[in-house]
CSV table of C-alpha atoms and ligand atoms in Angstrom, one decimal:
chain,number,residue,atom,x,y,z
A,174,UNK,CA,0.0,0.0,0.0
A,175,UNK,CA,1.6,3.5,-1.1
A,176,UNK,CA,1.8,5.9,1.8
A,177,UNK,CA,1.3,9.6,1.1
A,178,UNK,CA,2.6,12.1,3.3
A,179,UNK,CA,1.8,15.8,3.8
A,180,UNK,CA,4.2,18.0,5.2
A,181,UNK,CA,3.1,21.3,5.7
A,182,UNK,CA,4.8,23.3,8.4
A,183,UNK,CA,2.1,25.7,7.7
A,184,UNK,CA,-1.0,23.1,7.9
A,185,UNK,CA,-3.8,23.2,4.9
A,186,UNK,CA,-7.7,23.7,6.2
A,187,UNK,CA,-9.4,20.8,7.3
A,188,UNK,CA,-11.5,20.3,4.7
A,189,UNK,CA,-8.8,20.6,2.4
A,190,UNK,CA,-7.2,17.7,4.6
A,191,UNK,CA,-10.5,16.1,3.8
A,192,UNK,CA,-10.4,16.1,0.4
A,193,UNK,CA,-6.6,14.7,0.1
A,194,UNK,CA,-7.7,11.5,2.3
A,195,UNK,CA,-10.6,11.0,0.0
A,196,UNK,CA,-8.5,10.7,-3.1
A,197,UNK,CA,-6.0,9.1,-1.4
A,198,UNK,CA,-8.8,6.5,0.4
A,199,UNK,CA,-10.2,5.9,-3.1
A,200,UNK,CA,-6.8,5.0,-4.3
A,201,UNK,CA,-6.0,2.3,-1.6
A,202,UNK,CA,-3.4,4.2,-0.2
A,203,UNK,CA,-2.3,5.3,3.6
A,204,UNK,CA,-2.5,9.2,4.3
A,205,UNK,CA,0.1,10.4,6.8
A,206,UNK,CA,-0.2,14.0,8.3
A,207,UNK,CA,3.0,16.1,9.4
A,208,UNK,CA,1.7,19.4,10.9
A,209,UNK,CA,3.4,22.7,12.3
A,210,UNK,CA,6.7,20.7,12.9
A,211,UNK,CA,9.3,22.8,14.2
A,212,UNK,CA,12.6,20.9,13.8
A,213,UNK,CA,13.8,19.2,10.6
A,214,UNK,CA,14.4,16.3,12.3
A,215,UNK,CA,10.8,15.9,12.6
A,216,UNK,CA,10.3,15.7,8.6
A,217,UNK,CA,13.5,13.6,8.5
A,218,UNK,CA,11.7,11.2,10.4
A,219,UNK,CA,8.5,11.1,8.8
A,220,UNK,CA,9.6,10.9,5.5
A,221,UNK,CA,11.2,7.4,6.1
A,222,UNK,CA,8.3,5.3,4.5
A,223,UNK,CA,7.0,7.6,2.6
A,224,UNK,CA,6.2,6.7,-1.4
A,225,UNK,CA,5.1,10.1,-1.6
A,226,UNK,CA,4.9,13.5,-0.7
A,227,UNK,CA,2.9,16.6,-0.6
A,228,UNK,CA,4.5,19.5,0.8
A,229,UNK,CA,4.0,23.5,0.7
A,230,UNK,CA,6.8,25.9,1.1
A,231,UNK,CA,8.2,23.3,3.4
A,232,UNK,CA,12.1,22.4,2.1
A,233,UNK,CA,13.4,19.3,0.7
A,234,UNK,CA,16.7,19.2,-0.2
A,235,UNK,CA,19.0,16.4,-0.6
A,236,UNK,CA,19.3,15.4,3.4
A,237,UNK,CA,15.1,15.0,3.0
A,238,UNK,CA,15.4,13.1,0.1
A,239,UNK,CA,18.6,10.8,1.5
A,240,UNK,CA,15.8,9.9,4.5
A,241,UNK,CA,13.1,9.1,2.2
A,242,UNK,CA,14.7,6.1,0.4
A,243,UNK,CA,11.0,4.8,-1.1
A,244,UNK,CA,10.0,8.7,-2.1
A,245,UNK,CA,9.0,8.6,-6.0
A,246,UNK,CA,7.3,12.0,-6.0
A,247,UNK,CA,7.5,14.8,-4.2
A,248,UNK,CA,4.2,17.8,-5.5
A,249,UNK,CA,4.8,21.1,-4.1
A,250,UNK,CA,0.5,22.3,-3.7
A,251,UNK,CA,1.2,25.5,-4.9
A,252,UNK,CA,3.2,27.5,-7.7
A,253,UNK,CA,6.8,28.2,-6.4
A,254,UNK,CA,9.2,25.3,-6.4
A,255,UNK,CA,12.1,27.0,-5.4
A,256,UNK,CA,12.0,25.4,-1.9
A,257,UNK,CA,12.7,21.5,-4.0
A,258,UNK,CA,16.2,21.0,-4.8
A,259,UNK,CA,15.2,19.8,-8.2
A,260,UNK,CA,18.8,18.1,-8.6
A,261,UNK,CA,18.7,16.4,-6.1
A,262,UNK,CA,15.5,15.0,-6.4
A,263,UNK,CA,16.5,14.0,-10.0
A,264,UNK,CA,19.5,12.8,-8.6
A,265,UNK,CA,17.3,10.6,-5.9
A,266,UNK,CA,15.1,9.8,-8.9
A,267,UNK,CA,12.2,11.7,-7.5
A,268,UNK,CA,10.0,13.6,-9.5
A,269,UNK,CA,8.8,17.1,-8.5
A,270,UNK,CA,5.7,18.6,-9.2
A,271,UNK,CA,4.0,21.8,-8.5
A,272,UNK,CA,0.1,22.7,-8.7
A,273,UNK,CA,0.0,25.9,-11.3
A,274,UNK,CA,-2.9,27.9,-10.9
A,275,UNK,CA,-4.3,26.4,-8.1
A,276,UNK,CA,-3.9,28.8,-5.8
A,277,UNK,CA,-3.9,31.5,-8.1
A,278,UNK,CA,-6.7,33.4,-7.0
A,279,UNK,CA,-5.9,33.6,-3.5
A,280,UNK,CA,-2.8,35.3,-4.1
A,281,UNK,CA,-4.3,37.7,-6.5
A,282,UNK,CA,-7.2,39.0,-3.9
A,283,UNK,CA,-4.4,39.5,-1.2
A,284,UNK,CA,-2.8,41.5,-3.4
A,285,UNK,CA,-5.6,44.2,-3.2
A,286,UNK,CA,-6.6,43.5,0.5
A,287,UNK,CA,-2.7,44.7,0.8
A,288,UNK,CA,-3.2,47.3,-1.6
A,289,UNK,CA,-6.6,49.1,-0.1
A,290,UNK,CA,-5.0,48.8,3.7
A,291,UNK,CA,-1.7,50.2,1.9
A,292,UNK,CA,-3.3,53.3,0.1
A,293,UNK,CA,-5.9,53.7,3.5
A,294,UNK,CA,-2.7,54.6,5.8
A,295,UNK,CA,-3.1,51.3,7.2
A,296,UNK,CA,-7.0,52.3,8.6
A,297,UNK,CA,-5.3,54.8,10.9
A,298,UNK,CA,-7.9,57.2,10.2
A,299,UNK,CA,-6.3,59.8,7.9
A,300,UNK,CA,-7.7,60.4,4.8
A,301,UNK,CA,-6.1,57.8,1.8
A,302,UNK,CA,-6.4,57.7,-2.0
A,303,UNK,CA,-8.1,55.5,-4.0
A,304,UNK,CA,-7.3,52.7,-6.3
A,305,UNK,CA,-9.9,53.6,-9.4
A,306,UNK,CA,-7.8,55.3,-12.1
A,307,UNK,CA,-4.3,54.3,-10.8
A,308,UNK,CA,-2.2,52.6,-13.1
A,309,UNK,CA,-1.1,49.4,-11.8
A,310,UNK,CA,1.9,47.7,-12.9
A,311,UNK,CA,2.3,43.5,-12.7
A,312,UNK,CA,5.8,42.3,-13.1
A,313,UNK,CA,5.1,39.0,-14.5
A,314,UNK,CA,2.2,37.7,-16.8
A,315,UNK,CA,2.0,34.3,-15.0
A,316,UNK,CA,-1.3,32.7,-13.3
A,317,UNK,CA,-1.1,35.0,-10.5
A,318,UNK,CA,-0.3,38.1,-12.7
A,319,UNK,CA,-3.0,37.4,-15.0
A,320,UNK,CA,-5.5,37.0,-12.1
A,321,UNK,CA,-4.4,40.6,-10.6
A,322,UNK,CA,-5.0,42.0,-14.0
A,323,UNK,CA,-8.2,40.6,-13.7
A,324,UNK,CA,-9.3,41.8,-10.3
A,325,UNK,CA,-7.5,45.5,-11.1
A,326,UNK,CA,-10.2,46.1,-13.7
A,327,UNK,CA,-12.8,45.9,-11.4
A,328,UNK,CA,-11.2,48.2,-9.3
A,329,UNK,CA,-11.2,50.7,-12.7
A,330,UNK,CA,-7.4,50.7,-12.6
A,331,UNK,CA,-5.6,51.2,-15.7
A,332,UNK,CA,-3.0,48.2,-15.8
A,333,UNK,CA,0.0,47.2,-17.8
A,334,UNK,CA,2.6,44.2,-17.2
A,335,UNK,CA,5.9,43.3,-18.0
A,336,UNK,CA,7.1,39.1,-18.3
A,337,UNK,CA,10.2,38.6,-20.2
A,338,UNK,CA,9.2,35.3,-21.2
A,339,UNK,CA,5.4,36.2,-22.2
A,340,UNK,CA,4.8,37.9,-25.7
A,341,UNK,CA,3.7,41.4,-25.9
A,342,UNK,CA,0.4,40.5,-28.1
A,343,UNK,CA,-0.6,37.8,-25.0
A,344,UNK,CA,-0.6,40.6,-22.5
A,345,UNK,CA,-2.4,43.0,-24.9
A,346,UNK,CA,-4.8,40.2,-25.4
A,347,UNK,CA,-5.8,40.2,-21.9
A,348,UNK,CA,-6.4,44.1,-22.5
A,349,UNK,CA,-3.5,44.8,-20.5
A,350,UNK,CA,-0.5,47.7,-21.6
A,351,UNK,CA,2.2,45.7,-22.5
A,352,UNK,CA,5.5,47.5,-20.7
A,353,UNK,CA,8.9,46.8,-23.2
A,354,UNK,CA,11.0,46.5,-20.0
A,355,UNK,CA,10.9,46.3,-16.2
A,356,UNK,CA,12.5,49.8,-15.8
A,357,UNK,CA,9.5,50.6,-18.3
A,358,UNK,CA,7.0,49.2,-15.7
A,359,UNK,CA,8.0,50.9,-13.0
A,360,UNK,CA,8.8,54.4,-14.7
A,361,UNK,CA,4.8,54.1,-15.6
A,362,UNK,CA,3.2,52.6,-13.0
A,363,UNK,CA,1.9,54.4,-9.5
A,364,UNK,CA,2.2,50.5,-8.1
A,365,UNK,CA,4.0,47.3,-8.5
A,366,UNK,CA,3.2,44.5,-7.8
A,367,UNK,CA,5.5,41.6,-8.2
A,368,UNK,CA,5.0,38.1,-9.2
A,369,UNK,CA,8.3,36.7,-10.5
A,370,UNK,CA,9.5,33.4,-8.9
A,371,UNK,CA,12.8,33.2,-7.5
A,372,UNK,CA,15.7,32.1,-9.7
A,373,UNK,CA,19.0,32.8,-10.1
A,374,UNK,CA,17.9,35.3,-12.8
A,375,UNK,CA,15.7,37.7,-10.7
A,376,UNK,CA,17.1,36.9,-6.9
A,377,UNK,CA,18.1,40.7,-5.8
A,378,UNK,CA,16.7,42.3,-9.3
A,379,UNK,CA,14.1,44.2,-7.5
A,380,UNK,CA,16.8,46.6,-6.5
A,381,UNK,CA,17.5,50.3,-5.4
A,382,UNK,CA,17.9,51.7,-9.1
A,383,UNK,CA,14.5,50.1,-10.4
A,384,UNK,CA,12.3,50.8,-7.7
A,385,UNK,CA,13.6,54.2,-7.1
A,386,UNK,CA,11.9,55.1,-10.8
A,387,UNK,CA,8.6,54.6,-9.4
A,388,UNK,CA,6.8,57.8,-8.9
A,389,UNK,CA,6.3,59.9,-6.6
A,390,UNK,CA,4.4,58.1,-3.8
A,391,UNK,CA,4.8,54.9,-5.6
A,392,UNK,CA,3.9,51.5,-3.6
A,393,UNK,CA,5.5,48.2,-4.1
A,394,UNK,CA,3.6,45.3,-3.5
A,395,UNK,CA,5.1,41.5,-3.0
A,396,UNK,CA,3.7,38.4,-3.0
A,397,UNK,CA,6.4,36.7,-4.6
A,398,UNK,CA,9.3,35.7,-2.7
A,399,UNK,CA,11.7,37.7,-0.2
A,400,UNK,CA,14.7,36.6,-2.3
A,401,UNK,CA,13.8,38.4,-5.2
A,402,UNK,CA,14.3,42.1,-3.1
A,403,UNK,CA,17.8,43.3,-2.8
A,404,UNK,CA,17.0,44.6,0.7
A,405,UNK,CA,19.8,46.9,1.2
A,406,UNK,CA,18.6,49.1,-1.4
A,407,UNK,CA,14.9,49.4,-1.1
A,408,UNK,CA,15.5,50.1,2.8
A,409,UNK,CA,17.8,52.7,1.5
A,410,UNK,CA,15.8,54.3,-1.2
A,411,UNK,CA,13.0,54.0,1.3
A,412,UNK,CA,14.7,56.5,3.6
A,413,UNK,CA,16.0,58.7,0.8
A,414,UNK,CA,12.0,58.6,-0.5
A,415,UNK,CA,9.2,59.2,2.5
A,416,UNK,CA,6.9,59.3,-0.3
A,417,UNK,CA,6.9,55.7,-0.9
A,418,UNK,CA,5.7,52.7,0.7
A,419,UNK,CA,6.2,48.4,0.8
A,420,UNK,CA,3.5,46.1,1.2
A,421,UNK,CA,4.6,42.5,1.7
A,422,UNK,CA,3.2,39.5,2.3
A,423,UNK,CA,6.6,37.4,2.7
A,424,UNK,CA,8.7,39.1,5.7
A,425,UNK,CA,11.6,40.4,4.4
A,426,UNK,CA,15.5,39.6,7.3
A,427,UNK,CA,15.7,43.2,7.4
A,428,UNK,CA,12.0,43.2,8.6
A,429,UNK,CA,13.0,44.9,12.1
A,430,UNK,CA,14.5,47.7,10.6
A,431,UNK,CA,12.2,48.3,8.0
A,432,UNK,CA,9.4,48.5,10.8
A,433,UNK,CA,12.1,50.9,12.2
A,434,UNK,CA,12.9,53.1,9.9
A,435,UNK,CA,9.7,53.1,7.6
A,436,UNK,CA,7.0,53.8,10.0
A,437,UNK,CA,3.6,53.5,8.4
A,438,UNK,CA,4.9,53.1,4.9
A,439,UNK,CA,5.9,49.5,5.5
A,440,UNK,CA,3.9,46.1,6.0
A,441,UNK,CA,4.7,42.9,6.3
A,442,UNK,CA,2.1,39.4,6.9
A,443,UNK,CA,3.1,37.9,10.1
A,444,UNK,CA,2.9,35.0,8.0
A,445,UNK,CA,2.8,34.3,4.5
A,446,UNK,CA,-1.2,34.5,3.8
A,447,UNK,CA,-1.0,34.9,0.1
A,448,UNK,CA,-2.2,31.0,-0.7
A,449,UNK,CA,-3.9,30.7,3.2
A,450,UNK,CA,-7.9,30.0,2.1
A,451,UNK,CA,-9.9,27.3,2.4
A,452,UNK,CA,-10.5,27.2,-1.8
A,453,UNK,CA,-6.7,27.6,-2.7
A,454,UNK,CA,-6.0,24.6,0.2
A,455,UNK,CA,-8.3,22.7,-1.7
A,456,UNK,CA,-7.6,23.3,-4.9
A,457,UNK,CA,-4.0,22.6,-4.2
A,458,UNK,CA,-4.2,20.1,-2.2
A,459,UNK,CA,-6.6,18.3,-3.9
A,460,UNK,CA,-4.7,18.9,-7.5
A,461,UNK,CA,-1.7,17.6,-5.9
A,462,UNK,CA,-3.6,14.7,-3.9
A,463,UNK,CA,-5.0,13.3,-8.3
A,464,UNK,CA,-1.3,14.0,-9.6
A,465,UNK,CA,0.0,11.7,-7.1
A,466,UNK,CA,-2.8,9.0,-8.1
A,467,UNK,CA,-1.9,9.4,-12.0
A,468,UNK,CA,1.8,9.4,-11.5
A,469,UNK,CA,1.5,6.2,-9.3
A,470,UNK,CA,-1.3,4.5,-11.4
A,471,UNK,CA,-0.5,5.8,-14.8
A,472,UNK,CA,3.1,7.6,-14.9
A,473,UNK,CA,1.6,10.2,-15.6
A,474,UNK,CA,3.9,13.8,-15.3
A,475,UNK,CA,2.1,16.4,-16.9
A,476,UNK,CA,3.6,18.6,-14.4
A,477,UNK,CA,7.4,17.1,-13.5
A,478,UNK,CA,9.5,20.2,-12.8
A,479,UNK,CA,13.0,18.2,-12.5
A,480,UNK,CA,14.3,16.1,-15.5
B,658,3PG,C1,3.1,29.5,-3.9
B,658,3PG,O1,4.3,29.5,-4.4
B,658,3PG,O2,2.2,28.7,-4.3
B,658,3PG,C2,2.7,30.5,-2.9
B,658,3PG,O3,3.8,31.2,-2.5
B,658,3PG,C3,2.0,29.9,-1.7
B,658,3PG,O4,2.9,29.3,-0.8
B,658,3PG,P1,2.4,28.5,0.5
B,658,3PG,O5,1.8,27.2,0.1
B,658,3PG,O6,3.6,28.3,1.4
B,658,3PG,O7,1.3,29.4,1.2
C-alpha cells in the first residue's frame, strides 16, 4: 500500500485535509499528516516510509530526500518550487511537481486586500487615495499576474505588465499595456506589484535603481518571494524617499529595521497568507492529492518540474 505524506509546516484547512484522504482512500493508499513541525528532524523522520509527498513551502533538499529512500514523487501544492532541490531529487530519482494555478486566485485578492490597507494609511484614520484610475503595474504575466489584471479592472485601474518570457500580443490580449521593460514598468506605473519566482535570474533584481523610478508616492507590492528584493537598497531608497511605501506579504531579514525606519509606509504578513484559504488549500491540495494517483497509477507527469 503506497503511503502519502503531507508535510506542511504551515497546515492546509481541514476540509482541504479532507479532500486529500478521499483521493487518497479511493486510491487504496495510507495518508500520513505532518503538521506545524518545528525541527527538521521531525520531517527527516517522517519521510522514512513515505512513497510520496505533498509538501507546501516546506524544504526538501537532498538530506530529505537521503531519509526518504522509497520517495518517487514529491508535489509542491502551490506555484513556487524553489523550496525543491530539483537536482537532487532528479538525482534521488524523485520527480517534483507543482500545482500551477491552483492557488492563483488567493494570491491575487491579497494583493488588493494589501493594496486598499496600503493606500488607507493602514486604517489609521487619515484620509487615503483610492485605487480607481491608478495605473497598476504587474511584473510578471503568469497565473497569478493574469489574475491581478483581472481583479485591477474591477477596481477601474488602468494596468499594464511586463514578463520577459510572455509575448507582448498575449498581454495586450488580456487588455493589458504591455511594458517593453521592467524599468519601463515601474517608470509608468503608480504601483507594483511583483509576481516573479525566484531564480537565479531575478534573486536581488528588485533593486534600489529600479524601484527608485517609481513615482512619486509609488507603492511596491510582494507576494512573490523575499529573495527576489535586494534589501539593502529598497531600505535605502525607502529612507532617501518618505513618499513611498512596501506592502509584503513574505517578511523580508531586514524586517525589524524596515518596521524601524519606515514607519507606516511599511507592511509585512506575520505570515505568509498569500495562498492561506480554504478554496486555494483545496484546490492545491486536492490537484496535488490526483497528480500523485496518475503518477503512481498511470506515470503520468504532466507537471514534473526536474528532468
Ligand atoms: C506558492 O508558491 O504557491 C505560494 O507562494 C504559496 O505558498 P504557501 O503554500 O507556502 O502558502
Amino acid at each position: 500500500m503506497a503511503k502519502v505524506l503531507v508535510a506542511t509546516e504551515k497546515p492546509f484547512s481541514k476540509v482541504a485535509v479532507d479532500g486529500i484522504k478521499e483521493i487518497t482512500d479511493a486510491a487504496g493508499y495510507e495518508l500520513s499528516l505532518l503538521e506545524k513541525y518545528t525541527e527538521k528532524s521531525q520531517l527527516l523522520a517522517a519521510v522514512a516510509d513515505a512513497d510520496a509527498l505533498i509538501i507546501r513551502s516546506d524544504k526538501v533538499d537532498a538530506e530529505v530526500l537521503d531519509a526518504a529512500p522509497k520517495l518517487k514523487i514529491v508535489v509542491r501544492a502551490g506555484a513556487g518550487y524553489d523550496n525543491i532541490d530539483l537536482e537532487a531529487a532528479t538525482a534521488h530519482k524523485v520527480v517534483a511537481m507543482n500545482t500551477p494555478g491552483q492557488n492563483a486566485n488567493s494570491v491575487a485578492e491579497l494583493v488588493f486586500g494589501l493594496l486598499v490597507f496600503g493606500v488607507r494609511n493602514f486604517f489609521n484614520g487619515t484620509s487615503g487615495t483610492e485605487l480607481k484610475g491608478k495605473r497598476l503595474g504587474i511584473l510578471a504575466f503568469g497565473n497569478v499576474g493574469r489574475n491581478v489584471a483581472r481583479v485591477a479592472k474591477g477596481f477601474d485601474m488602468q494596468v499594464s505588465a511586463y514578463d520577459a518570457y510572455c509575448p507582448a500580443d498575449v498581454i495586450e490580449a488580456a487588455g493589458v499595456k504591455a511594458a517593453k521593460s521592467q524599468e519601463e514598468l515601474f517608470d509608468t506605473c503608480d504601483i507594483v506589484s511583483l509576481h516573479i519566482p525566484a531564480t537565479a535570474e531575478t534573486r536581488q533584481s528588485i533593486n534600489y535603481d529600479l524601484v527608485k523610478r517609481l513615482k512619486k508616492g509609488g507603492i511596491l507590492v510582494n507576494t512573490a518571494r523575499k529573495e527576489v528584493i535586494d534589501e539593502a537598497g529598497l531600505l535605502r531608497l525607502m529612507e532617501e524617499r518618505p513618499d513611498l511605501k512596501y506592502l509584503t506579504d513574505i517578511k523580508p531579514d531586514s524586517d525589524a529595521e524596515f518596521a524601524a525606519r519606515c514607519e507606516g509606509r511599511y507592511f509585512a504578513t506575520p505570515k505568509k497568507m498569500g495562498a492561506q484559504t480554504a478554496e486555494a488549500n483545496v484546490n492545491a491540495g486536492l490537484a496535488a492529492a490526483r497528480q500523485i494517483v496518475d503518477f503512481i497509477e498511470k506515470g503520468i507527469t504532466k507537471f514534473q518540474v526536474n528532468k
